[in-house]
Amino acid sequence: MEEGGGVTKKFLYVNRKAPYGSIYALESLEVVLIGAAFEQDVSLAFIDDGVYQLKKNQSTDGIGMKNFSPTYNALGDYDINKIYVDKDSLEQRGLSLDDLMNLTYEDENDNYAEKPSISLVNSEELAALMEQQDVVLSF
Amino acid sequence: MKLGIMVSEGPYQHQASDSAYNFTKAALEKGHEIFRVFFYHDGVNNATRLTVPPQDDRNIVNRWSELAKQYDLDLVVCIAAAQRRGLLDENEAKRNGKDANNIAEGFRISGLGQLIEAGIQSERLVVFGD
């Protein structure tokens, strides 16, 4: 636990960009992982091209960049299990939930049952989610 | 009000740094407290003292340094983002075997935890990006 002063705030990380065209996705993930040490109430949202960040079976062989997508699988172990994906953004790109990585967490309040971390939301639900937050970091 | 500021873009290419500077300066002049300004992504390039803008243009880096001096502002550059973009202070240059450092006066290099802390401690965290 670092300098949080015992305060718990609601943090939302909004991811809007594709994973390899720019560094925003990777550096967003770095903030999320460091931030996990502060034990805040964390949610992640993926909208627009950001939904590509969660696409399964990513391969970066042809572009000489590190494939960092396996790291998203570790989020559940950091107690980051509220991952919201904009349904319209997925559909506009010809994708569905089945095209995304199966991100899960173990629910300690339910005998450590494995549960899905990803929820599909519409734009109204996303707006309501943002409204609830104390801190919104947009990447 | 106690505010935190995040700057996500470098100087000159995007307006984000100008907007962040103008916002920060205006907030301070109105008597608000700036808990910290955190530079991330290409925003770390706001901290290099090696920029040489044309004389008839604003000097974005010096402007931040002067504001820091005037108001005792905490200007923090993310270490991970800085290292991959060639922004080093004296200690980091030495530690990584580099022959120079380039951090401007008034900035300091630290970890991402400083951004999270700014989110926790400030009443509002204002993000300036593209």
XYZ file of N, CA and C in Angstrom:
807
model
N 0.843 -1.199 0.000
C 0.000 0.000 0.000
C 0.871 1.239 0.000
N 0.668 2.124 -0.963
C 1.447 3.352 -1.005
C 0.604 4.522 -0.504
N 1.025 5.754 -0.870
C 0.448 6.957 -0.261
C -1.008 7.193 -0.664
N -1.926 6.397 -0.211
C -3.328 6.623 -0.520
C -4.043 7.303 0.630
N -3.404 7.301 1.802
C -4.000 7.936 2.971
C -5.284 7.266 3.422
N -5.458 5.982 3.054
C -6.629 5.240 3.489
C -7.900 5.586 2.736
N -7.793 6.464 1.743
C -8.968 6.875 0.961
C -9.185 5.886 -0.177
N -10.443 5.495 -0.390
C -10.751 4.666 -1.557
C -11.626 5.466 -2.509
N -11.150 5.622 -3.719
C -11.915 6.343 -4.730
C -12.240 5.418 -5.885
N -13.225 5.834 -6.656
C -13.600 5.070 -7.836
C -12.806 5.579 -9.037
N -11.952 4.728 -9.560
C -11.111 5.050 -10.716
C -11.645 4.333 -11.953
N -11.826 5.079 -13.029
C -12.196 4.457 -14.308
C -11.113 4.763 -15.340
N -10.590 3.720 -15.940
C -9.620 3.883 -17.021
C -10.357 3.661 -18.340
N -10.392 4.687 -19.174
C -11.105 4.605 -20.453
C -10.089 4.377 -21.571
N -10.244 3.253 -22.266
C -9.296 2.889 -23.313
C -9.978 3.007 -24.664
N -9.465 3.900 -25.506
C -10.145 4.237 -26.746
C -9.359 3.893 -28.006
N -8.127 3.429 -27.837
C -7.274 3.286 -29.016
C -6.841 1.837 -29.256
N -6.581 1.507 -30.511
C -6.125 0.168 -30.873
C -4.770 -0.111 -30.218
N -4.451 -1.393 -30.006
C -3.306 -1.729 -29.155
C -1.922 -1.382 -29.699
N -1.696 -1.399 -30.999
C -0.311 -1.258 -31.470
C -0.038 -0.026 -32.335
N -1.078 0.679 -32.771
C -0.858 1.865 -33.595
C -0.250 3.014 -32.828
N -0.419 2.998 -31.524
C 0.184 4.012 -30.658
C 0.432 3.346 -29.311
N 1.101 4.076 -28.422
C 1.536 3.452 -27.164
C 0.501 3.598 -26.045
N -0.625 4.267 -26.354
C -1.588 4.557 -25.286
C -2.077 3.300 -24.571
N -2.367 2.241 -25.328
C -2.913 1.024 -24.712
C -1.909 0.407 -23.743
N -0.674 0.287 -24.195
C 0.363 -0.312 -23.342
C 0.598 0.537 -22.093
N 0.708 1.848 -22.283
C 0.999 2.688 -21.117
C -0.223 2.837 -20.205
N -1.419 2.663 -20.753
C -2.607 2.613 -19.899
C -2.553 1.386 -19.000
N -2.216 0.253 -19.594
C -2.130 -0.990 -18.831
C -1.078 -0.877 -17.725
N 0.009 -0.159 -18.017
C 1.047 0.031 -16.995
C 0.500 0.836 -15.810
N -0.318 1.845 -16.090
C -0.916 2.622 -14.992
C -1.866 1.739 -14.185
N -2.666 0.941 -14.887
C -3.637 0.078 -14.212
C -2.921 -0.879 -13.251
N -1.828 -1.466 -13.724
C -1.115 -2.449 -12.899
C -0.433 -1.794 -11.692
N 0.193 -0.640 -11.908
C 0.816 0.082 -10.782
C -0.272 0.542 -9.815
N -1.367 1.044 -10.394
C -2.457 1.570 -9.574
C -3.094 0.510 -8.692
N -2.998 -0.759 -9.103
C -3.615 -1.843 -8.330
C -3.056 -1.908 -6.914
N -1.804 -1.453 -6.737
C -1.172 -1.494 -5.411
C -1.842 -0.521 -4.442
N -2.610 0.427 -4.963
C -3.230 1.444 -4.117
C -4.610 1.037 -3.599
N -5.053 -0.147 -3.988
C -6.318 -0.696 -3.498
C -7.482 0.273 -3.639
N -7.632 0.811 -4.846
C -8.765 1.672 -5.149
C -9.865 0.842 -5.816
N -11.025 1.476 -6.007
C -12.148 0.791 -6.660
C -12.030 1.021 -8.176
N -11.457 0.047 -8.867
C -11.038 0.246 -10.255
C -12.004 -0.387 -11.253
N -12.345 0.366 -12.308
C -13.071 -0.183 -13.449
C -12.313 0.178 -14.717
N -12.465 -0.653 -15.727
C -11.877 -0.378 -17.035
C -12.986 -0.331 -18.069
N -12.898 0.630 -18.986
C -13.854 0.684 -20.095
C -13.086 0.627 -21.406
N -13.641 -0.107 -22.351
C -13.024 -0.199 -23.673
C -14.050 0.259 -24.697
N -13.744 1.359 -25.377
C -14.675 1.890 -26.370
C -13.920 2.223 -27.661
N -14.679 2.480 -28.722
C -14.090 2.778 -30.038
C -13.053 1.690 -30.383
N -11.917 2.097 -30.992
C -10.902 1.098 -31.359
C -10.284 0.415 -30.136
N -10.546 0.961 -28.946
C -10.033 0.346 -27.721
C -10.481 -1.089 -27.542
N -11.606 -1.451 -28.158
C -12.095 -2.836 -27.996
C -11.100 -3.832 -28.601
N -10.307 -3.392 -29.568
C -9.302 -4.297 -30.166
C -8.244 -4.738 -29.151
N -8.077 -3.954 -28.090
C -7.073 -4.318 -27.079
C -7.380 -5.674 -26.460
N -8.671 -6.031 -26.416
C -9.070 -7.279 -25.750
C -9.285 -8.431 -26.734
N -9.003 -8.212 -27.993
C -9.171 -9.250 -29.013
C -8.296 -10.451 -28.666
N -8.876 -11.653 -28.793
C -8.057 -12.830 -28.487
C -7.191 -13.216 -29.686
N -6.236 -14.067 -29.435
C -5.303 -14.563 -30.471
C -4.555 -13.447 -31.194
N -4.107 -12.457 -30.437
C -3.300 -11.404 -31.062
C -1.918 -11.955 -31.410
N -1.394 -11.516 -32.536
C -0.026 -11.866 -32.913
C 0.663 -10.620 -33.441
N 1.854 -10.349 -32.921
C 2.593 -9.170 -33.375
C 3.832 -9.577 -34.171
N 3.853 -10.835 -34.609
C 5.044 -11.354 -35.315
C 5.464 -10.456 -36.480
N 4.464 -9.926 -37.207
C 4.784 -9.181 -38.416
C 5.201 -7.744 -38.198
N 5.070 -7.223 -36.974
C 5.334 -5.795 -36.767
C 6.486 -5.532 -35.807
N 7.124 -6.585 -35.313
C 8.294 -6.377 -34.461
C 8.008 -5.666 -33.155
N 6.764 -5.800 -32.665
C 6.426 -5.187 -31.385
C 6.046 -6.278 -30.392
N 6.174 -5.942 -29.116
C 5.851 -6.928 -28.090
C 4.334 -7.114 -28.000
N 3.908 -8.365 -28.000
C 2.490 -8.678 -27.796
C 2.208 -8.637 -26.295
N 1.599 -7.553 -25.842
C 1.367 -7.429 -24.393
C -0.016 -7.913 -23.979
N -0.785 -8.470 -24.949
C -2.163 -8.845 -24.622
C -2.278 -9.914 -23.517
N -1.299 -10.851 -23.362
C -1.451 -11.814 -22.260
C -1.549 -11.153 -20.885
N -1.009 -9.931 -20.766
C -1.022 -9.253 -19.465
C -2.446 -8.996 -18.973
N -3.396 -8.806 -19.913
C -4.783 -8.552 -19.485
C -5.332 -9.725 -18.667
N -4.800 -10.938 -18.942
C -5.257 -12.112 -18.181
C -4.889 -12.026 -16.705
N -3.882 -11.203 -16.385
C -3.436 -11.096 -14.988
C -4.305 -10.132 -14.183
N -5.151 -9.351 -14.860
C -5.905 -8.316 -14.142
C -6.758 -8.894 -13.019
N -7.346 -10.062 -13.264
C -8.171 -10.708 -12.244
C -7.406 -10.962 -10.953
N -6.116 -11.296 -11.099
C -5.280 -11.555 -9.922
C -4.977 -10.276 -9.145
N -5.149 -9.131 -9.803
C -4.939 -7.837 -9.147
C -6.262 -7.273 -8.635
N -7.298 -8.109 -8.563
C -8.627 -7.661 -8.121
C -9.218 -6.612 -9.050
N -8.835 -6.655 -10.300
C -9.447 -5.761 -11.291
C -10.366 -6.624 -12.143
N -11.654 -6.556 -11.835
C -12.591 -7.492 -12.470
C -13.844 -6.804 -13.013
N -13.807 -5.470 -13.045
C -14.933 -4.742 -13.639
C -14.464 -4.163 -14.963
N -14.651 -4.949 -16.001
C -14.177 -4.558 -17.328
C -15.389 -4.391 -18.236
N -15.618 -3.164 -18.673
C -16.811 -2.847 -19.460
C -16.429 -2.591 -20.918
N -17.089 -3.297 -21.805
C -16.816 -3.148 -23.231
C -18.057 -2.581 -23.910
N -17.857 -1.528 -24.685
C -18.971 -0.891 -25.387
C -19.462 -1.788 -26.525
N -20.714 -2.204 -26.390
C -21.299 -3.159 -27.326
C -21.341 -2.603 -28.755
N -21.714 -1.333 -28.883
C -21.795 -0.717 -30.214
C -20.423 -0.700 -30.896
N -19.387 -0.358 -30.123
C -18.037 -0.316 -30.690
C -17.635 -1.692 -31.221
N -17.983 -2.731 -30.453
C -17.689 -4.106 -30.897
C -18.404 -4.406 -32.204
N -19.716 -4.138 -32.205
C -20.536 -4.499 -33.375
C -20.118 -3.733 -34.621
N -19.781 -2.462 -34.422
C -19.359 -1.640 -35.571
C -18.101 -2.203 -36.221
N -17.339 -2.982 -35.457
C -16.097 -3.549 -35.978
C -16.247 -5.034 -36.326
N -17.493 -5.487 -36.377
C -17.755 -6.882 -36.748
C -17.310 -7.880 -35.699
N -17.242 -7.435 -34.456
C -16.786 -8.311 -33.379
C -17.930 -8.622 -32.419
N -17.753 -9.710 -31.663
C -18.692 -10.018 -30.585
C -17.879 -10.465 -29.375
N -18.576 -10.722 -28.286
C -17.906 -11.139 -27.044
C -17.010 -12.356 -27.278
N -17.433 -13.254 -28.182
C -16.647 -14.460 -28.467
C -15.275 -14.158 -29.067
N -15.120 -12.974 -29.651
C -13.833 -12.615 -30.252
C -12.846 -12.073 -29.213
N -13.324 -11.844 -27.993
C -12.465 -11.245 -26.971
C -11.846 -12.319 -26.077
N -10.755 -11.962 -25.444
C -10.121 -12.873 -24.488
C -11.103 -13.179 -23.355
N -11.023 -14.387 -22.860
C -11.907 -14.800 -21.772
C -11.287 -14.383 -20.441
N -11.483 -13.127 -20.076
C -10.880 -12.613 -18.843
C -11.763 -12.978 -17.650
N -11.145 -13.535 -16.632
C -11.925 -14.004 -15.477
C -11.250 -13.585 -14.165
N -12.005 -13.745 -13.100
C -11.440 -13.548 -11.759
C -12.063 -14.574 -10.828
N -11.412 -14.769 -9.681
C -11.957 -15.692 -8.678
C -12.703 -14.872 -7.637
N -13.992 -15.144 -7.477
C -14.833 -14.379 -6.562
C -14.654 -14.898 -5.142
N -13.947 -14.112 -4.312
C -13.652 -14.587 -2.948
C -14.904 -14.634 -2.076
N -15.972 -13.958 -2.524
C -17.224 -14.002 -1.767
C -18.122 -15.156 -2.211
N -17.651 -15.928 -3.170
C -18.452 -17.036 -3.697
C -17.570 -18.274 -3.861
N -16.867 -18.600 -2.764
C -16.024 -19.797 -2.743
C -15.014 -19.825 -3.904
N -14.529 -18.670 -4.247
C -13.501 -18.505 -5.288
C -13.922 -19.098 -6.639
N -15.205 -18.974 -6.911
C -15.713 -19.421 -8.210
C -15.147 -18.521 -9.310
N -14.787 -19.122 -10.437
C -14.249 -18.342 -11.544
C -15.382 -17.659 -12.297
N -15.305 -16.345 -12.437
C -16.378 -15.592 -13.082
C -15.810 -14.683 -14.173
N -16.631 -14.367 -15.167
C -16.145 -13.484 -16.231
C -15.991 -12.047 -15.743
N -14.922 -11.382 -16.172
C -14.688 -9.981 -15.791
C -15.324 -9.001 -16.763
N -15.552 -9.461 -17.987
C -16.034 -8.546 -19.026
C -17.561 -8.458 -19.047
N -18.072 -7.237 -19.055
C -19.510 -7.013 -19.276
C -19.676 -6.136 -20.506
N -20.640 -6.495 -21.333
C -20.972 -5.624 -22.462
C -21.961 -4.566 -21.986
N -21.717 -3.316 -22.376
C -22.604 -2.228 -21.952
C -22.979 -1.364 -23.153
N -24.113 -0.679 -23.052
C -24.476 0.268 -24.104
C -24.021 1.670 -23.685
N -24.228 2.633 -24.557
C -23.662 3.956 -24.281
C -24.305 4.621 -23.070
N -25.592 4.328 -22.835
C -26.241 4.904 -21.645
C -25.646 4.340 -20.365
N -25.382 3.028 -20.396
C -24.761 2.409 -19.214
C -23.345 2.940 -18.996
N -22.631 3.175 -20.097
C -21.283 3.747 -19.991
C -21.333 5.146 -19.390
N -22.303 5.932 -19.846
C -22.443 7.293 -19.319
C -22.723 7.254 -17.820
N -23.602 6.320 -17.411
C -23.926 6.190 -15.985
C -22.691 5.763 -15.195
N -21.902 4.870 -15.797
C -20.670 4.391 -15.153
C -19.703 5.554 -14.935
N -19.556 6.383 -15.966
C -18.642 7.528 -15.854
C -19.131 8.510 -14.800
N -20.437 8.693 -14.746
C -21.039 9.611 -13.790
C -20.715 9.219 -12.340
N -20.576 7.901 -12.104
C -20.331 7.411 -10.737
C -18.886 7.601 -10.267
N -17.974 7.930 -11.199
C -16.555 7.871 -10.862
C -16.048 9.115 -10.139
N -14.982 8.915 -9.352
C -14.255 10.051 -8.784
C -13.153 10.508 -9.740
N -12.502 9.547 -10.382
C -11.374 9.849 -11.257
C -11.554 9.096 -12.569
N -11.526 9.817 -13.673
C -11.604 9.184 -14.995
C -10.313 9.488 -15.751
N -9.570 8.447 -16.054
C -8.338 8.608 -16.830
C -8.587 8.088 -18.232
N -8.382 8.949 -19.207
C -8.706 8.602 -20.583
C -7.431 8.368 -21.382
N -7.390 7.219 -22.041
C -6.198 6.882 -22.839
C -6.601 6.602 -24.284
N -10.043 24.955 -4.631
C -10.137 23.514 -4.901
C -8.741 22.936 -5.135
N -8.560 21.694 -4.673
C -7.269 21.044 -4.899
C -7.339 20.227 -6.200
N -6.461 20.565 -7.142
C -6.517 19.947 -8.469
C -5.254 19.149 -8.772
N -5.437 18.066 -9.495
C -4.308 17.346 -10.079
C -4.384 17.507 -11.590
N -3.219 17.552 -12.231
C -3.174 17.757 -13.681
C -2.373 16.623 -14.311
N -2.895 16.075 -15.404
C -2.117 15.091 -16.163
C -1.936 15.623 -17.587
N -0.710 15.565 -18.071
C -0.396 16.027 -19.429
C 0.060 14.812 -20.245
N -0.695 14.505 -21.303
C -0.448 13.266 -22.044
C 0.209 13.454 -23.408
N 0.443 14.696 -23.792
C 1.049 14.924 -25.111
C 2.271 15.838 -24.998
N 3.169 15.705 -25.949
C 4.402 16.481 -25.941
C 4.172 17.923 -26.343
N 5.239 18.740 -26.267
C 5.114 20.142 -26.613
C 5.030 20.342 -28.122
N 4.341 21.389 -28.543
C 4.297 21.873 -29.934
C 3.468 21.013 -30.881
N 3.608 19.673 -30.849
C 2.835 18.851 -31.801
C 1.347 18.914 -31.499
N 1.019 18.893 -30.207
C -0.381 18.966 -29.794
C -0.583 20.179 -28.883
N -1.822 20.647 -28.822
C -2.124 21.798 -27.980
C -2.247 21.425 -26.505
N -2.279 20.104 -26.225
C -2.596 19.657 -24.862
C -1.708 20.305 -23.804
N -0.415 20.416 -24.095
C 0.499 20.981 -23.112
C 0.221 22.473 -22.905
N -0.077 23.191 -23.985
C -0.440 24.610 -23.872
C -1.699 24.775 -23.019
N -2.698 23.929 -23.322
C -3.961 24.026 -22.575
C -3.731 23.708 -21.106
N -2.919 22.696 -20.842
C -2.636 22.311 -19.448
C -1.931 23.453 -18.725
N -0.973 24.058 -19.421
C -0.236 25.179 -18.817
C -1.176 26.349 -18.516
N -1.978 26.713 -19.517
C -2.879 27.860 -19.326
C -3.891 27.598 -18.218
N -4.384 26.354 -18.165
C -5.344 25.971 -17.125
C -4.682 26.039 -15.744
N -3.489 25.463 -15.664
C -2.775 25.411 -14.380
C -2.481 26.825 -13.872
N -1.990 27.669 -14.793
C -1.637 29.042 -14.428
C -2.889 29.802 -13.955
N -3.977 29.648 -14.711
C -5.217 30.342 -14.357
C -5.740 29.860 -13.002
N -5.650 28.557 -12.768
C -6.131 28.000 -11.495
C -5.313 28.560 -10.328
N -3.994 28.621 -10.517
C -3.125 29.144 -9.456
C -3.417 30.620 -9.198
N -3.607 31.373 -10.267
C -3.881 32.811 -10.117
C -5.216 33.066 -9.417
N -6.135 32.101 -9.563
C -7.434 32.224 -8.893
C -7.376 31.724 -7.445
N -6.186 31.250 -7.051
C -6.032 30.809 -5.670
C -6.285 29.335 -5.415
N -6.470 28.567 -6.480
C -6.641 27.125 -6.295
C -5.286 26.470 -6.039
N -5.354 25.284 -5.445
C -4.121 24.543 -5.169
C -3.904 23.484 -6.252
N -2.693 23.418 -6.770
C -2.361 22.343 -7.710
C -1.527 21.314 -6.947
N -2.118 20.153 -6.716
C -1.418 19.121 -5.942
C -0.181 18.630 -6.694
N -0.353 18.453 -7.988
C 0.768 17.940 -8.794
C 0.413 18.031 -10.271
N 1.439 18.221 -11.108
C 1.262 18.062 -12.561
C 2.059 16.829 -12.956
N 1.376 15.865 -13.566
C 2.040 14.604 -13.915
C 2.143 14.493 -15.436
N 3.349 14.243 -15.919
C 3.596 14.155 -17.360
C 3.738 12.692 -17.756
N 2.879 12.279 -18.712
C 2.869 10.871 -19.118
C 2.826 10.768 -20.643
N 2.966 9.553 -21.168
C 3.066 9.343 -22.625
C 4.125 10.319 -23.182
N 3.849 10.900 -24.378
C 4.796 11.869 -24.937
C 4.846 13.158 -24.125
N 3.963 13.293 -23.172
C 3.987 14.462 -22.290
C 5.309 14.623 -21.565
N 6.056 13.527 -21.417
C 7.361 13.622 -20.737
C 8.302 14.570 -21.491
N 8.070 14.736 -22.800
C 8.950 15.608 -23.600
C 8.818 17.086 -23.241
N 7.811 17.415 -22.439
C 7.707 18.778 -21.925
C 8.838 19.103 -20.956
N 9.581 18.077 -20.547
C 10.569 18.269 -19.488
C 12.013 18.289 -19.991
N 12.211 18.261 -21.306
C 13.610 18.288 -21.768
C 14.125 19.717 -21.882
N 15.262 19.965 -21.285
C 15.814 21.333 -21.336
C 16.562 21.558 -22.636
N 16.567 20.574 -23.534
C 17.303 20.718 -24.796
C 16.439 21.248 -25.934
N 15.183 21.582 -25.661
C 14.374 22.160 -26.749
C 14.891 23.561 -27.085
N 14.894 23.881 -28.383
C 15.298 25.220 -28.824
C 14.236 25.740 -29.796
N 13.127 26.242 -29.265
C 12.070 26.768 -30.145
C 12.504 28.095 -30.766
N 11.922 28.485 -31.895
C 12.230 29.788 -32.493
C 11.963 30.902 -31.485
N 12.735 31.969 -31.584
C 12.665 33.025 -30.557
C 11.326 33.756 -30.529
N 10.616 33.748 -31.667
C 9.332 34.459 -31.665
C 8.167 33.556 -31.254
N 8.497 32.353 -30.761
C 7.438 31.436 -30.292
C 7.559 31.253 -28.782
N 6.511 30.733 -28.172
C 6.547 30.461 -26.731
C 7.557 29.356 -26.430
N 8.189 29.431 -25.257
C 9.086 28.356 -24.837
C 8.352 27.505 -23.806
N 7.790 26.408 -24.279
C 6.883 25.614 -23.447
C 7.597 25.033 -22.228
N 8.809 24.546 -22.433
C 9.533 23.915 -21.323
C 9.883 24.956 -20.259
N 10.468 26.072 -20.701
C 10.847 27.117 -19.735
C 9.642 27.674 -18.992
N 8.532 27.742 -19.715
C 7.313 28.261 -19.119
C 6.869 27.411 -17.927
N 6.952 26.079 -18.090
C 6.620 25.180 -16.969
C 7.609 25.375 -15.824
N 8.904 25.472 -16.181
C 9.928 25.626 -15.126
C 9.681 26.892 -14.321
N 9.345 27.984 -15.037
C 9.117 29.262 -14.344
C 7.882 29.211 -13.442
N 6.842 28.535 -13.956
C 5.620 28.406 -13.145
C 5.904 27.592 -11.876
N 6.734 26.555 -12.057
C 7.099 25.706 -10.916
C 7.832 26.517 -9.857
N 8.720 27.387 -10.323
C 9.513 28.201 -9.402
C 8.618 29.209 -8.670
N 7.747 29.831 -9.444
C 6.899 30.874 -8.874
C 5.927 30.337 -7.821
N 5.382 29.141 -8.097
C 4.328 28.618 -7.208
C 4.758 27.363 -6.442
N 6.023 27.004 -6.519
C 6.506 25.794 -5.855
C 5.690 24.570 -6.314
N 5.478 24.510 -7.620
C 4.676 23.432 -8.225
C 5.449 22.129 -8.238
N 4.724 21.020 -8.086
C 5.351 19.700 -8.184
C 5.149 19.162 -9.606
N 6.178 19.240 -10.431
C 6.110 18.739 -11.809
C 6.782 17.370 -11.857
N 6.002 16.327 -12.106
C 6.533 14.964 -12.042
C 6.470 14.297 -13.413
N 7.588 13.716 -13.812
C 7.692 13.031 -15.096
C 7.726 11.530 -14.831
N 6.880 10.785 -15.528
C 6.838 9.333 -15.310
C 8.155 8.693 -15.748
N 8.737 7.917 -14.858
C 10.061 7.356 -15.136
C 10.037 6.344 -16.283
N 9.027 5.493 -16.326
C 8.985 4.463 -17.375
C 8.792 5.111 -18.741
N 7.855 6.067 -18.804
C 7.602 6.765 -20.065
C 8.815 7.601 -20.471
N 9.498 8.175 -19.483
C 10.657 9.032 -19.751
C 11.830 8.216 -20.290
N 12.067 7.078 -19.679
C 13.240 6.290 -20.075
C 13.124 5.794 -21.508
N 11.915 5.344 -21.888
C 11.819 4.823 -23.257
C 11.869 5.942 -24.301
N 11.716 7.201 -23.850
C 11.774 8.324 -24.791
C 13.039 9.160 -24.647
N 13.996 8.699 -23.842
C 15.262 9.410 -23.755
C 15.253 10.642 -22.879
N 14.453 10.613 -21.814
C 14.422 11.700 -20.832
C 15.084 11.199 -19.563
N 16.194 11.767 -19.172
C 16.925 11.255 -18.021
C 17.351 12.388 -17.096
N 17.299 12.134 -15.793
C 17.939 13.067 -14.870
C 19.345 12.531 -14.578
N 20.075 13.244 -13.744
C 21.473 12.890 -13.522
C 21.615 11.458 -12.979
N 20.779 11.126 -12.003
C 20.866 9.789 -11.403
C 20.550 8.687 -12.399
N 19.482 8.893 -13.172
C 19.066 7.861 -14.137
C 20.097 7.721 -15.260
N 20.697 8.828 -15.662
C 21.735 8.762 -16.697
C 22.903 7.913 -16.199
N 23.287 8.167 -14.961
C 24.405 7.425 -14.375
C 24.044 5.947 -14.247
N 22.851 5.692 -13.721
C 22.416 4.322 -13.456
C 22.330 3.494 -14.743
N 21.979 4.167 -15.865
C 21.812 3.456 -17.132
C 23.021 3.601 -18.057
N 24.105 4.146 -17.519
C 25.335 4.259 -18.296
C 25.214 5.189 -19.487
N 24.446 6.265 -19.351
C 24.297 7.230 -20.438
C 25.220 8.430 -20.198
N 25.586 9.121 -21.293
C 26.597 10.173 -21.164
C 26.007 11.569 -20.965
N 24.680 11.651 -20.838
C 24.092 12.978 -20.651
C 22.743 12.861 -19.947
N 22.313 13.973 -19.404
C 20.948 14.031 -18.869
C 20.302 15.289 -19.413
N 18.992 15.371 -19.355
C 18.323 16.491 -20.030
C 17.075 17.005 -19.325
N 16.931 16.721 -18.050
C 15.732 17.188 -17.353
C 15.840 18.679 -17.025
N 14.796 19.414 -17.354
C 14.795 20.858 -17.108
C 14.547 21.157 -15.628
N 14.909 22.358 -15.236
C 14.762 22.798 -13.854
C 13.286 22.761 -13.436
N 13.054 22.298 -12.237
C 11.685 22.315 -11.712
C 10.933 21.022 -11.917
N 11.457 20.129 -12.778
C 10.826 18.823 -12.984
C 11.560 17.773 -12.166
N 10.838 16.731 -11.764
C 11.500 15.584 -11.160
C 10.935 14.299 -11.762
N 11.753 13.257 -11.750
C 11.344 11.981 -12.324
C 10.896 11.054 -11.199
N 9.746 10.437 -11.370
C 9.270 9.493 -10.354
C 8.327 8.486 -11.002
N 7.706 7.650 -10.175
C 6.913 6.538 -10.702
C 5.448 6.888 -10.945
N 4.758 5.935 -11.576
C 3.342 6.091 -11.894
C 2.464 6.196 -10.655
N 2.980 5.716 -9.545
C 2.228 5.827 -8.297
C 1.891 7.276 -7.975
N 2.743 8.190 -8.471
C 2.520 9.620 -8.235
C 1.261 10.121 -8.955
N 0.932 9.477 -10.074
C -0.304 9.829 -10.792
C -1.522 9.330 -10.016
N -1.443 8.085 -9.552
C -2.560 7.521 -8.787
C -2.769 8.341 -7.510
N -1.647 8.688 -6.865
C -1.749 9.484 -5.641
C -2.410 10.835 -5.917
N -2.070 11.435 -7.083
C -2.695 12.713 -7.460
C -4.205 12.532 -7.631
N -4.610 11.378 -8.181
C -6.038 11.091 -8.329
C -6.732 10.953 -6.992
N -6.027 10.366 -6.041
C -6.620 10.137 -4.719
C -6.671 11.437 -3.915
N -5.591 12.202 -3.955
C -5.471 13.377 -3.090
C -6.191 14.621 -3.626
N -6.374 14.689 -4.950
C -6.982 15.894 -5.527
C -8.499 15.758 -5.551
N -9.164 16.921 -5.493
C -10.625 16.879 -5.625
C -11.016 16.594 -7.066
N -10.204 17.068 -8.006
C -10.423 16.773 -9.425
C -9.080 16.469 -10.072
N -9.046 15.436 -10.900
C -7.856 15.196 -11.714
C -8.224 15.554 -13.149
N -7.540 16.533 -13.693
C -7.892 17.024 -15.038
C -6.847 16.520 -16.035
N -7.330 15.801 -17.055
C -6.431 15.168 -18.016
C -6.391 15.989 -19.303
N -5.196 16.341 -19.753
C -5.019 17.052 -21.019
C -4.341 16.128 -22.010
N -5.104 15.686 -23.021
C -4.561 14.762 -23.998
C -5.020 15.115 -25.391
N -4.791 14.204 -26.313
C -5.147 14.442 -27.706
C -6.623 14.130 -27.904
